[in-house]
Short mmCIF file of C-alpha atoms and ligand atoms in Angstrom, two decimals:
data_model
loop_
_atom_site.label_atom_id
_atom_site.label_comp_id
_atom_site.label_asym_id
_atom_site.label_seq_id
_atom_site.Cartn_x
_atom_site.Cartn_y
_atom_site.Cartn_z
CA UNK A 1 0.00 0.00 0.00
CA UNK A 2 1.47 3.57 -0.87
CA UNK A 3 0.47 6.21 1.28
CA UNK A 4 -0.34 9.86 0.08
CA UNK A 5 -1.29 12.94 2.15
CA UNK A 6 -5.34 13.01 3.30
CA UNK A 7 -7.69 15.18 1.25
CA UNK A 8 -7.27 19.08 1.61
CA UNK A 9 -3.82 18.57 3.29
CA UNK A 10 -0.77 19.07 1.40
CA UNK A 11 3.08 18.86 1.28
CA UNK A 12 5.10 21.52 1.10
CA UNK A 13 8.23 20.65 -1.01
CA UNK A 14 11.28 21.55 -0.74
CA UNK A 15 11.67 23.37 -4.07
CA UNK A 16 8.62 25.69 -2.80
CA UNK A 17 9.73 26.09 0.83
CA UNK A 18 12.02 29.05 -0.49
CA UNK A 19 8.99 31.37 -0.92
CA UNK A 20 7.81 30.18 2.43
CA UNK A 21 10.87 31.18 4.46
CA UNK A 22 10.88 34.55 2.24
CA UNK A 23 7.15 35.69 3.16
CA UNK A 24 8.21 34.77 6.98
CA UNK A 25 10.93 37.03 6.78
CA UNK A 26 10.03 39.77 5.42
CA UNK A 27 6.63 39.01 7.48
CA UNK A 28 8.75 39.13 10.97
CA UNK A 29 10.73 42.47 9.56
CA UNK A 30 7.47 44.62 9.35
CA UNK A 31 6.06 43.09 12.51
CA UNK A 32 9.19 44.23 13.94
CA UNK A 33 9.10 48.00 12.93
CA UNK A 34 5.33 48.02 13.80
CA UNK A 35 5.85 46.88 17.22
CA UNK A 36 4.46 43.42 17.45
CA UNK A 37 5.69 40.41 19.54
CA UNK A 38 5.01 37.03 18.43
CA UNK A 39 2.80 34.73 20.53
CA UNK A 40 2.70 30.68 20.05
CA UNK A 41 -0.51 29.25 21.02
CA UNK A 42 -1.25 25.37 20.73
CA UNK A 43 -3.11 23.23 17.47
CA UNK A 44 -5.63 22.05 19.98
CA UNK A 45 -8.16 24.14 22.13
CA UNK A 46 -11.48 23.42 24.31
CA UNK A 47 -13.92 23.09 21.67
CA UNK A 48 -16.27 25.75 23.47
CA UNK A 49 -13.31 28.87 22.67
CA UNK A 50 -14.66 28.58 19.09
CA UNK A 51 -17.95 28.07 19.36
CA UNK A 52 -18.72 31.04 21.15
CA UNK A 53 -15.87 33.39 20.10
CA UNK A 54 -16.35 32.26 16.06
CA UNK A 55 -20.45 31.84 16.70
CA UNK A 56 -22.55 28.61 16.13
CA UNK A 57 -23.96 30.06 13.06
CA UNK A 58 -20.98 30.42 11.41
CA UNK A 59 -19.58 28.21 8.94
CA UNK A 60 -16.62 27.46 10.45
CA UNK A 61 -18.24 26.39 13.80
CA UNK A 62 -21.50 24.59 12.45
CA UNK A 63 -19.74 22.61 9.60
CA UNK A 64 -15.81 22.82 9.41
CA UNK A 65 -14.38 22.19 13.09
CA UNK A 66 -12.35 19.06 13.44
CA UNK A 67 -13.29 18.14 16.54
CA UNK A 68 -11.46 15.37 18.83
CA UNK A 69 -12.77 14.42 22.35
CA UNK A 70 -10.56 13.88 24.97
CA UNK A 71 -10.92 10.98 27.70
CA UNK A 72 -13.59 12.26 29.77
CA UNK A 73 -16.00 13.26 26.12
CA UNK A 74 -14.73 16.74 26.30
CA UNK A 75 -14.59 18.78 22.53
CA UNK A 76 -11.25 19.68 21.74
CA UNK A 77 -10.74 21.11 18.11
CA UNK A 78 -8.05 21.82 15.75
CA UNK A 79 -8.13 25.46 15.37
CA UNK A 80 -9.37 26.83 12.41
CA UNK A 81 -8.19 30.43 13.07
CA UNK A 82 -6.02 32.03 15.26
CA UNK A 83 -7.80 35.18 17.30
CA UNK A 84 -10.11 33.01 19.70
CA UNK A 85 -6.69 31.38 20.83
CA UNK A 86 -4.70 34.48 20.95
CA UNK A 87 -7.66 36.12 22.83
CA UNK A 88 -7.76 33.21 25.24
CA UNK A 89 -3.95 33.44 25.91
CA UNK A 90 -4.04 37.18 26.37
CA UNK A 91 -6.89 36.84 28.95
CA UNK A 92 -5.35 33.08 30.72
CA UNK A 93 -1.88 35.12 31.09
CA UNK A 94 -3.19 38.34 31.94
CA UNK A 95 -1.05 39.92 29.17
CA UNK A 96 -2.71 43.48 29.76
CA UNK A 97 -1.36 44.07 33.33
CA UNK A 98 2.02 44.25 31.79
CA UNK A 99 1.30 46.27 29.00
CA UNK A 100 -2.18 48.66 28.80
CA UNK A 101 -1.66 47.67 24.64
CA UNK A 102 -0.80 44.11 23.10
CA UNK A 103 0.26 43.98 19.23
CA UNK A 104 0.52 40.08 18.78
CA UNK A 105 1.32 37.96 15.73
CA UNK A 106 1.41 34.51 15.46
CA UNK A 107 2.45 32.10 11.99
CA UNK A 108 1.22 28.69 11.65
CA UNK A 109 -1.31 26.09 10.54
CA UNK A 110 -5.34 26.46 10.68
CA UNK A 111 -7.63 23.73 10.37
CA UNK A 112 -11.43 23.66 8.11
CA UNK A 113 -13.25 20.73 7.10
CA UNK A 114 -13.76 22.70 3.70
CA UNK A 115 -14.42 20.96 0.02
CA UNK A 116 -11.11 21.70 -1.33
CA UNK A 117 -10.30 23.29 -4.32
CA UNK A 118 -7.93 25.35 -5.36
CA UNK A 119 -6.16 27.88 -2.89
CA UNK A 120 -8.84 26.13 -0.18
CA UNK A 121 -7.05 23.10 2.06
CA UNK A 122 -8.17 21.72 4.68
CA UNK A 123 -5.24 22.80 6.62
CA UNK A 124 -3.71 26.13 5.39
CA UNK A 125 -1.58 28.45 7.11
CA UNK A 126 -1.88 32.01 8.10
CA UNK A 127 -0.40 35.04 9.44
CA UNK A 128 -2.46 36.66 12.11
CA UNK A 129 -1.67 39.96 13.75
CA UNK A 130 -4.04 41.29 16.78
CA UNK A 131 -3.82 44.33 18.50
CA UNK A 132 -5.33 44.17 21.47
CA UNK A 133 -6.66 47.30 23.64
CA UNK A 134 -7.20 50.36 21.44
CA UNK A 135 -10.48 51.18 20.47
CA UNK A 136 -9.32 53.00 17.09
CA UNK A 137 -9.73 53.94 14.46
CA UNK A 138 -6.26 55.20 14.27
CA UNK A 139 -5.24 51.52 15.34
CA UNK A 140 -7.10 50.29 12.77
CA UNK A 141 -5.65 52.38 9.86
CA UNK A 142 -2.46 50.98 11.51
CA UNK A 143 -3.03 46.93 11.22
CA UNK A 144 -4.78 47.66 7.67
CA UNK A 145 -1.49 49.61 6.54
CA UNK A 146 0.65 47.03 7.99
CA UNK A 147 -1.15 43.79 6.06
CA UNK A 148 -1.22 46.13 3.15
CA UNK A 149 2.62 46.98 3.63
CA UNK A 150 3.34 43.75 4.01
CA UNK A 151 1.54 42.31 0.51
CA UNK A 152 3.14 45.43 -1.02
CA UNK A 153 6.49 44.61 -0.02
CA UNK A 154 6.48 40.74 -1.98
CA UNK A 155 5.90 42.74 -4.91
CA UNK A 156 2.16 41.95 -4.56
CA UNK A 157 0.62 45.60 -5.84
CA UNK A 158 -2.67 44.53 -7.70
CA UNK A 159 -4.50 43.46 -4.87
CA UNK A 160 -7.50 45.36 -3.82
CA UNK A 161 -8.59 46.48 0.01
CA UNK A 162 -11.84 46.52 0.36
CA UNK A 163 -13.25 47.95 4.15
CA UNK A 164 -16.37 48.40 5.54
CA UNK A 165 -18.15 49.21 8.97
CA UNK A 166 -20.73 46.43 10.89
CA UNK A 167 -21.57 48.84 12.96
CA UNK A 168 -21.81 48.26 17.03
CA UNK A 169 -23.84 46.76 19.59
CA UNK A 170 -25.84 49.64 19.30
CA UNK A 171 -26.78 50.30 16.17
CA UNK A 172 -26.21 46.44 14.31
CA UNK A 173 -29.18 45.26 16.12
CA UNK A 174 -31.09 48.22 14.26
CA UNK A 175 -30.08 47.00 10.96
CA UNK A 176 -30.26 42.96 11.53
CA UNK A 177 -34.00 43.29 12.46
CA UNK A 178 -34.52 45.23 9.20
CA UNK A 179 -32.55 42.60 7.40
CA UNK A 180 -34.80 40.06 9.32
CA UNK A 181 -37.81 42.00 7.73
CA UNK A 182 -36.41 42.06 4.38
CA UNK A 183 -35.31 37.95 4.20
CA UNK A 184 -38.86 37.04 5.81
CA UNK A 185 -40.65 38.60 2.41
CA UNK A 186 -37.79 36.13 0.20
CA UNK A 187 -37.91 32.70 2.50
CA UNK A 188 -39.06 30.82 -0.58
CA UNK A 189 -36.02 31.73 -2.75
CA UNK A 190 -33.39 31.34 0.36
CA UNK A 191 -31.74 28.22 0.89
CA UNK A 192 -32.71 25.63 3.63
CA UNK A 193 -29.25 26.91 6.04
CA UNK A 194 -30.66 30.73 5.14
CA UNK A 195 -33.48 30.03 5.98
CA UNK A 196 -32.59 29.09 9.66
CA UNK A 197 -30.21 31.48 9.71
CA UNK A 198 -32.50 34.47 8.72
CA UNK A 199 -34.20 33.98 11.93
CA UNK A 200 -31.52 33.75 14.04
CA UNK A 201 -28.50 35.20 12.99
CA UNK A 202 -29.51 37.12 9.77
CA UNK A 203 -26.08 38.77 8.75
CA UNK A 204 -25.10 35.01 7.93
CA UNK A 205 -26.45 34.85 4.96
CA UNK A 206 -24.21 37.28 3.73
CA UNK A 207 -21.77 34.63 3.64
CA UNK A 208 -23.79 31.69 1.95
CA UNK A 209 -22.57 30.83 -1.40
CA UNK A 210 -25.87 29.32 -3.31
CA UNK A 211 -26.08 31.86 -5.91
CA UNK A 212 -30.32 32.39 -5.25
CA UNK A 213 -29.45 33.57 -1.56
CA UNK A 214 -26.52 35.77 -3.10
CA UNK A 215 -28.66 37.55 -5.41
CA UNK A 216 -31.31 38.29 -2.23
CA UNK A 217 -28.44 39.60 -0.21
CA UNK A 218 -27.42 41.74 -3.27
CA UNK A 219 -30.78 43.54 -3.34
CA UNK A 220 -30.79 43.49 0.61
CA UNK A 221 -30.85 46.72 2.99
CA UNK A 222 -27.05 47.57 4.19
CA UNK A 223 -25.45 48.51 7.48
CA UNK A 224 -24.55 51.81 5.38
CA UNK A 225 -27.53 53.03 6.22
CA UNK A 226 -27.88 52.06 10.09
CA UNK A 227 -24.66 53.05 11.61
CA UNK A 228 -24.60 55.47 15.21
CA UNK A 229 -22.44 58.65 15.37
CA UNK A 230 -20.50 57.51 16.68
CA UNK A 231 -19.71 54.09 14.33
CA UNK A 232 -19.84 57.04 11.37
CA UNK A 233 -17.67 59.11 13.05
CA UNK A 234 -14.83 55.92 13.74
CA UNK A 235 -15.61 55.16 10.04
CA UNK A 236 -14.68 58.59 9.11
CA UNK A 237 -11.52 59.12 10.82
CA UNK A 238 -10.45 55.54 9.41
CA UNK A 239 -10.62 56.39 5.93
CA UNK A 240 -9.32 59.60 6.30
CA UNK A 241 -6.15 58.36 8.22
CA UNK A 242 -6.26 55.80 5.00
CA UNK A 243 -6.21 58.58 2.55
CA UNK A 244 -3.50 60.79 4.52
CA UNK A 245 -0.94 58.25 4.15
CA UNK A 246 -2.25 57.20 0.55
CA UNK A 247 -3.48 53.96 0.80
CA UNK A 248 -5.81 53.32 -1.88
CA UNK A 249 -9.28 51.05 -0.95
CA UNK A 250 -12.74 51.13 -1.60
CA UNK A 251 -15.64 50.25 0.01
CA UNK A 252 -18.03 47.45 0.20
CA UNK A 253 -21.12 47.50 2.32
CA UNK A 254 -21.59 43.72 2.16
CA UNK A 255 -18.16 42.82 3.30
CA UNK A 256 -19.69 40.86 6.70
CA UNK A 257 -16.91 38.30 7.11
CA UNK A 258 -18.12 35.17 8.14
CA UNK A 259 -17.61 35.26 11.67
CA UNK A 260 -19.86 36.85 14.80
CA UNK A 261 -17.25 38.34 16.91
CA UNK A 262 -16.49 41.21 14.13
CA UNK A 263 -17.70 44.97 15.63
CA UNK A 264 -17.22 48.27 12.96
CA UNK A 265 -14.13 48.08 10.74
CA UNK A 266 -14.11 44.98 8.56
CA UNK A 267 -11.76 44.83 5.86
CA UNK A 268 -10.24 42.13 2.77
CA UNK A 269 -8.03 42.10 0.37
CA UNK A 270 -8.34 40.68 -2.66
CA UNK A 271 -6.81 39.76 -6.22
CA UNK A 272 -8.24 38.36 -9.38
CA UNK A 273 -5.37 35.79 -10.33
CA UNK A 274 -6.73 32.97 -8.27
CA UNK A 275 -10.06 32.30 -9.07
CA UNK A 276 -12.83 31.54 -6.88
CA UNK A 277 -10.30 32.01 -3.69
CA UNK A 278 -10.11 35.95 -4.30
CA UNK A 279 -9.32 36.51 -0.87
CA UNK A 280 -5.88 36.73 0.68
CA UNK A 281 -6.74 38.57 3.41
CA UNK A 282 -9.30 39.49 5.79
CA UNK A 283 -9.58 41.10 9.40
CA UNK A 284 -11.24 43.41 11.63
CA UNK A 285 -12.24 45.08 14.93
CA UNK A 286 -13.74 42.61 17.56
CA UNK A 287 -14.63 44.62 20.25
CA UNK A 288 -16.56 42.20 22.41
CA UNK A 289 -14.27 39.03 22.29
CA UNK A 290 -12.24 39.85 25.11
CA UNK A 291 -15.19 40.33 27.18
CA UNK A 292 -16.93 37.07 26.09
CA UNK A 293 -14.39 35.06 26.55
CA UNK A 294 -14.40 35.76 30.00
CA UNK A 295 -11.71 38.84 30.31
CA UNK A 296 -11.74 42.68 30.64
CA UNK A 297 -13.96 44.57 28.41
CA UNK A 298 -10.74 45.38 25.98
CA UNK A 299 -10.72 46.85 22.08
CA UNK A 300 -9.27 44.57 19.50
CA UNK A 301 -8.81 44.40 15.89
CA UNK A 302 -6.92 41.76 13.78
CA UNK A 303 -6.49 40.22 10.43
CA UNK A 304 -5.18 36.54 9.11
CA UNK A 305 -3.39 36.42 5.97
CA UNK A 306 -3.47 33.19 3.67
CA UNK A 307 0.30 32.62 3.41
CA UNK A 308 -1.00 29.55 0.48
CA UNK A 309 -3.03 32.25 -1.32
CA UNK A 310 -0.07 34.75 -1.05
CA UNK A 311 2.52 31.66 -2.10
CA UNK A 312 0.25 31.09 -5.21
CA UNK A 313 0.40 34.84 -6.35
CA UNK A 314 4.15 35.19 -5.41
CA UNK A 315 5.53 31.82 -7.59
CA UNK A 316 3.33 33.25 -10.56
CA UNK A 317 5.81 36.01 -10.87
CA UNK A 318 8.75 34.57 -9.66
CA UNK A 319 12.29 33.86 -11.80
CA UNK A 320 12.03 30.16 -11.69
CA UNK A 321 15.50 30.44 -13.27
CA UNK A 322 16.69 31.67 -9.98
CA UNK A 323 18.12 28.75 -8.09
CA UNK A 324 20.24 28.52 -4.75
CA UNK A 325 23.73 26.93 -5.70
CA UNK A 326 26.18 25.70 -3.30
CA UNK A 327 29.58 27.18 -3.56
CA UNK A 328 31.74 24.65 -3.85
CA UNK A 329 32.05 20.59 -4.35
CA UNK A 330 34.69 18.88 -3.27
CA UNK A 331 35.38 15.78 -5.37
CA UNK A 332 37.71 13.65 -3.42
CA UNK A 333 39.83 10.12 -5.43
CA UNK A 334 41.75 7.97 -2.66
CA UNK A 335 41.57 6.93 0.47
CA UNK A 336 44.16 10.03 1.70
CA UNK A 337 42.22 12.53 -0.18
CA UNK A 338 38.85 11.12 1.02
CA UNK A 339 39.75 11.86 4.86
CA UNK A 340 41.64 15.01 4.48
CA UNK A 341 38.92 16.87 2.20
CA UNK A 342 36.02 15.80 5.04
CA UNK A 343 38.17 17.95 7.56
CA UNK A 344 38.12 20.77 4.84
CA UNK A 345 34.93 20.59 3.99
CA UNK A 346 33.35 21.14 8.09
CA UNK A 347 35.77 23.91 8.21
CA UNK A 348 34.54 25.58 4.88
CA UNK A 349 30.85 24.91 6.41
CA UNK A 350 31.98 26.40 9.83
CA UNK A 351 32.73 29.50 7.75
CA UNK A 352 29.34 29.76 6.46
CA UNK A 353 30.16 27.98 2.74
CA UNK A 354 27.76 25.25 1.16
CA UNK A 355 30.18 22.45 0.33
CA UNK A 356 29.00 19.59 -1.00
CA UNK A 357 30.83 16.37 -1.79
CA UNK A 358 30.23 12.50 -3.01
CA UNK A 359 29.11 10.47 0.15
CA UNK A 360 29.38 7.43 -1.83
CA UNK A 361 33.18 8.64 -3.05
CA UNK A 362 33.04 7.16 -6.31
CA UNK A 363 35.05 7.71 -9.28
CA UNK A 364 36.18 11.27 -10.73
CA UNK A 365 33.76 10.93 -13.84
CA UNK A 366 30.41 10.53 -11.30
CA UNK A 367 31.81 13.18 -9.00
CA UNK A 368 31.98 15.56 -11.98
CA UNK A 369 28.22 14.41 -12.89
CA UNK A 370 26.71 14.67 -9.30
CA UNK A 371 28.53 17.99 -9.03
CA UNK A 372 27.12 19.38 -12.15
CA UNK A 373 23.42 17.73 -11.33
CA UNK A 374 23.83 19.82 -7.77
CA UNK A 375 24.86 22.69 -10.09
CA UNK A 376 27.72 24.14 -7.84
CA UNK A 377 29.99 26.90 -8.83
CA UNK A 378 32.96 25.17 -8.17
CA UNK A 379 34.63 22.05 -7.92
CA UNK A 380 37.79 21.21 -5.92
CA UNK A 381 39.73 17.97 -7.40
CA UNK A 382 41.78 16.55 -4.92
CA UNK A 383 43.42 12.68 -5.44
CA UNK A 384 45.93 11.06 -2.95
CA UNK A 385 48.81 12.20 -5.52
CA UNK A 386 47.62 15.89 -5.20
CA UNK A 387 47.83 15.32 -1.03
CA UNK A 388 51.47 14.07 -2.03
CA UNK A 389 52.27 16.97 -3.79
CA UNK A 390 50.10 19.54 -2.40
CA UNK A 391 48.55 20.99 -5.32
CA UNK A 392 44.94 20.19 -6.55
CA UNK A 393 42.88 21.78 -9.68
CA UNK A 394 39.85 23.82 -8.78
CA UNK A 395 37.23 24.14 -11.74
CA UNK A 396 35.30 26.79 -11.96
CA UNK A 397 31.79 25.22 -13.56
CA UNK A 398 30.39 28.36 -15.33
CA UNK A 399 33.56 29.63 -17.47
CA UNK A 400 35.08 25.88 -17.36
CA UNK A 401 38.32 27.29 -16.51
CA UNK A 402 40.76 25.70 -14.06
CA UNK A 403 43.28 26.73 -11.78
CA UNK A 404 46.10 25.03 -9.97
CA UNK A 405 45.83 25.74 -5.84
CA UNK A 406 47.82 25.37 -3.62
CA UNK A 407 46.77 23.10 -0.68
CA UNK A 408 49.09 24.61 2.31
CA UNK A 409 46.57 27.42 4.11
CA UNK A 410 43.91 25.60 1.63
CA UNK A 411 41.01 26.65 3.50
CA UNK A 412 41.98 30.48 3.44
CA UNK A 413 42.28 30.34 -0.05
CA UNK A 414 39.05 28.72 -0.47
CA UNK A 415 37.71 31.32 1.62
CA UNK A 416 39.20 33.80 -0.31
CA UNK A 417 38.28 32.25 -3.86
CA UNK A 418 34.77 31.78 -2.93
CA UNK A 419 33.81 35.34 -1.91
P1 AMP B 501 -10.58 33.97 7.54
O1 AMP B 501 -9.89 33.44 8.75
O2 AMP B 501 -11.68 33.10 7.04
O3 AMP B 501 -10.93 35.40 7.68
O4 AMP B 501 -9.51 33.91 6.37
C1 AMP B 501 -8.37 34.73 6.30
C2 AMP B 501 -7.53 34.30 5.12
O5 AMP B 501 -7.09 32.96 5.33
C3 AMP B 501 -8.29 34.24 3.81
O6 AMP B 501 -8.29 35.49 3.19
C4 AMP B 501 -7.51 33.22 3.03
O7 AMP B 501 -6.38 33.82 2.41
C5 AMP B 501 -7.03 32.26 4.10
N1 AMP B 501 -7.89 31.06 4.15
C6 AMP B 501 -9.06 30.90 4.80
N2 AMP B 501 -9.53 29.65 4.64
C7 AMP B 501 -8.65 29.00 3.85
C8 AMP B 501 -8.56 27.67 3.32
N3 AMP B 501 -9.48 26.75 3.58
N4 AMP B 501 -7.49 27.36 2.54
C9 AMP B 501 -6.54 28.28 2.27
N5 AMP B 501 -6.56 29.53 2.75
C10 AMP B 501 -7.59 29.90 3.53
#
């Protein structure tokens, strides 16, 4: 029997794991300058932090949780985002008494029972930044220029941020019973989940995909329309910080974001080069989260960037001509040569060079072969008669040309040569 990965879970190979360990980097840089520390939570949480951070209307909590129980029959779950665990660490640590303002991220691997397709797994990884006691909306313009800094800065520039306000305690409940109003008129044309979920948590449909209920939605009162002074006002001042520092976005009233806990900003951004999956990004304020999970009544807003989506758009425009090459192979003939060169070559790797050589140590003419297969830049030939006489050929695999070293002080030379 040959195994292969499960459905929706992938490898990632080495060839690809370049891009990976780029996006981290550059990732970690901007954190850096932005002021956030990053926070490692576990795979595996009570069952209950999703449900009632994420909702039990939601998607992600009524149909893609992988859910484990534990000995005694309690629900653990694979987390399928990151905020409800960052939340609950923030809250279990009491991460607020040492600072009155918490800018987290965290890097890893999420977890939906999704149909997968293309740029949707079943476990994907993200990129999740929260920033955890400001009530904005200058913090806000903040973690939206930082995700948008951070696509920028891959070389990522046709992506589109789209934002929009949900609107508060006070004035959402305004606008759902008006929604409420307007899906009870369309319950024929809505499918059988929309139906439920116009009674009980109408901004749902928003998210359902079923073209029918997409096309009511479409037609559908917005929040636009609802929002308190005081959500307008937070609104405002967010775009205008947004157009201060010239960070182009526009607006989408239906942007809802399939999960409960979001409060006023919401905000995605999205490209057109991967099909169905146009978003790479997605965030926003969760005011209430803190609260609910059982902590102090603290302002948060975050976002979660697909690091698969963002791999997808970044190996579409890379140089696949650009490979890493090590710097030097070592082809050793004898028994001598064979021991001395292994010294060499942990010294040469002490100093930082890639050195590669023949574990096998066969002849000269399958050195040359595996040398040129690893495409190195040079190649050091060293038999026992060159020990004897302490002078050895090094080839330089590009220009073809050779020249004689000499092997007293070798590894300085090599030093030298290879810089
Ligand atoms: P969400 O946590 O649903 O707001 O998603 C944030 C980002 O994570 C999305 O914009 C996607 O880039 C990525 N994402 C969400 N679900 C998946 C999935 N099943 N497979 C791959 N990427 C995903």
């Amino acid at each position: 029997m040959e195994f292969s990965t499960i459905k929706g879970f992938k490898d990632i190979l080495p060839d690809e794991v370049g891009n990976w360990q780029q996006l981290e980097k550059k990732a970690r840089r901007l954190f850096h300058v932005f002021g956030f520390n990053e926070i490692k939570t576990p795979v595996l949480e009570r069952t209950e932090l999703f449900s009632r951070g994420i909702g039990q209307e939601t998607d992600i909590v009524s149909k893609e949780m992988y859910t484990i129980p534990d000995s005694k029959g309690r629900g653990q779950t694979l987390r399928p985002e990151a905020t409800a665990s960052v939340v609950r660490a923030y809250i279990q640590h009491r991460l607020y008494q040492k600072y009155p303002v918490q800018k987290l991220f965290s890097i890893g691997p999420m977890f939906r029972h999704e149909r997968p397709q293309r740029g949707r797994y079943r476990q994907f990884h993200q990129i999740n930044a929260e920033f955890i006691g400001d009530p904005g909306p200058k913090s806000d313009a903040d973690l939206i220029i930082l995700c948008m800094s951070l696509i920028n800065n891959l070389g990522l520039n046709e992506l589109k941020l789209q934002i929009n306000s949900l609107g508060c305690l006070k004035c959402r409940p305004l606008f759902q019973h008006e929604l409420q109003d307007n899906l009870a008129q369309k319950e024929d044309a809505l499918c059988e989940d929309c139906l439920r979920r116009s009674k009980t948590n109408p901004l749902r449909v928003f998210d359902c995909k079923v073209e029918g209920c997409r096309q009511i939605v479409s037609k559908a009162p917005t929040i636009s329309d609802f929002l308190c002074a005081e959500c307008l006002d937070h609104f405002n001042a967010l775009k205008s910080y947004m157009n201060d520092v010239k960070v182009p976005f526009a607006i989408d009233h239906s942007l809802v974001r399939g999960l409960d806990y979001y409060t006023r900003t919401t905000f995605e951004i999205q490209t057109e080069h991967l099909g169905a999956q146009n978003a790479v990004a997605g965030g926003g304020r969760y005011d209430g989260l803190v609260k609910l999970l059982g902590g102090p009544d603290h302002p948060a807003i975050g976002f979660a960037i697909g690091m698969e989506r963002i791999i997808a758009l970044i190996s579409e425009q890379h140089d696949k001509t650009k490979i890493n090459r090590p710097n030097l192979f070592i082809a050793a003939i004898g028994e001598k040569a064979e021991i001395e060169t292994f010294q060499w070559v942990m010294k040469l790797r002490k100093a930082g060079f890639w050195v590669e050589i023949d574990y096998a140590a066969k002849g000269l003419k399958s050195q040359m072969k595996k040398a040129g297969r690893l495409a190195v830049k040079k190649v050091l030939i060293v038999g026992d008669d060159e020990i004897a006489t302490g002078k050895a050929i090094l080839r330089d695999m590009d220009t073809k040309n050779q020249d004689e070293v000499d092997l007293q002080d070798i590894i300085n030379k090599l030093k030298e040569l290879l810089l």
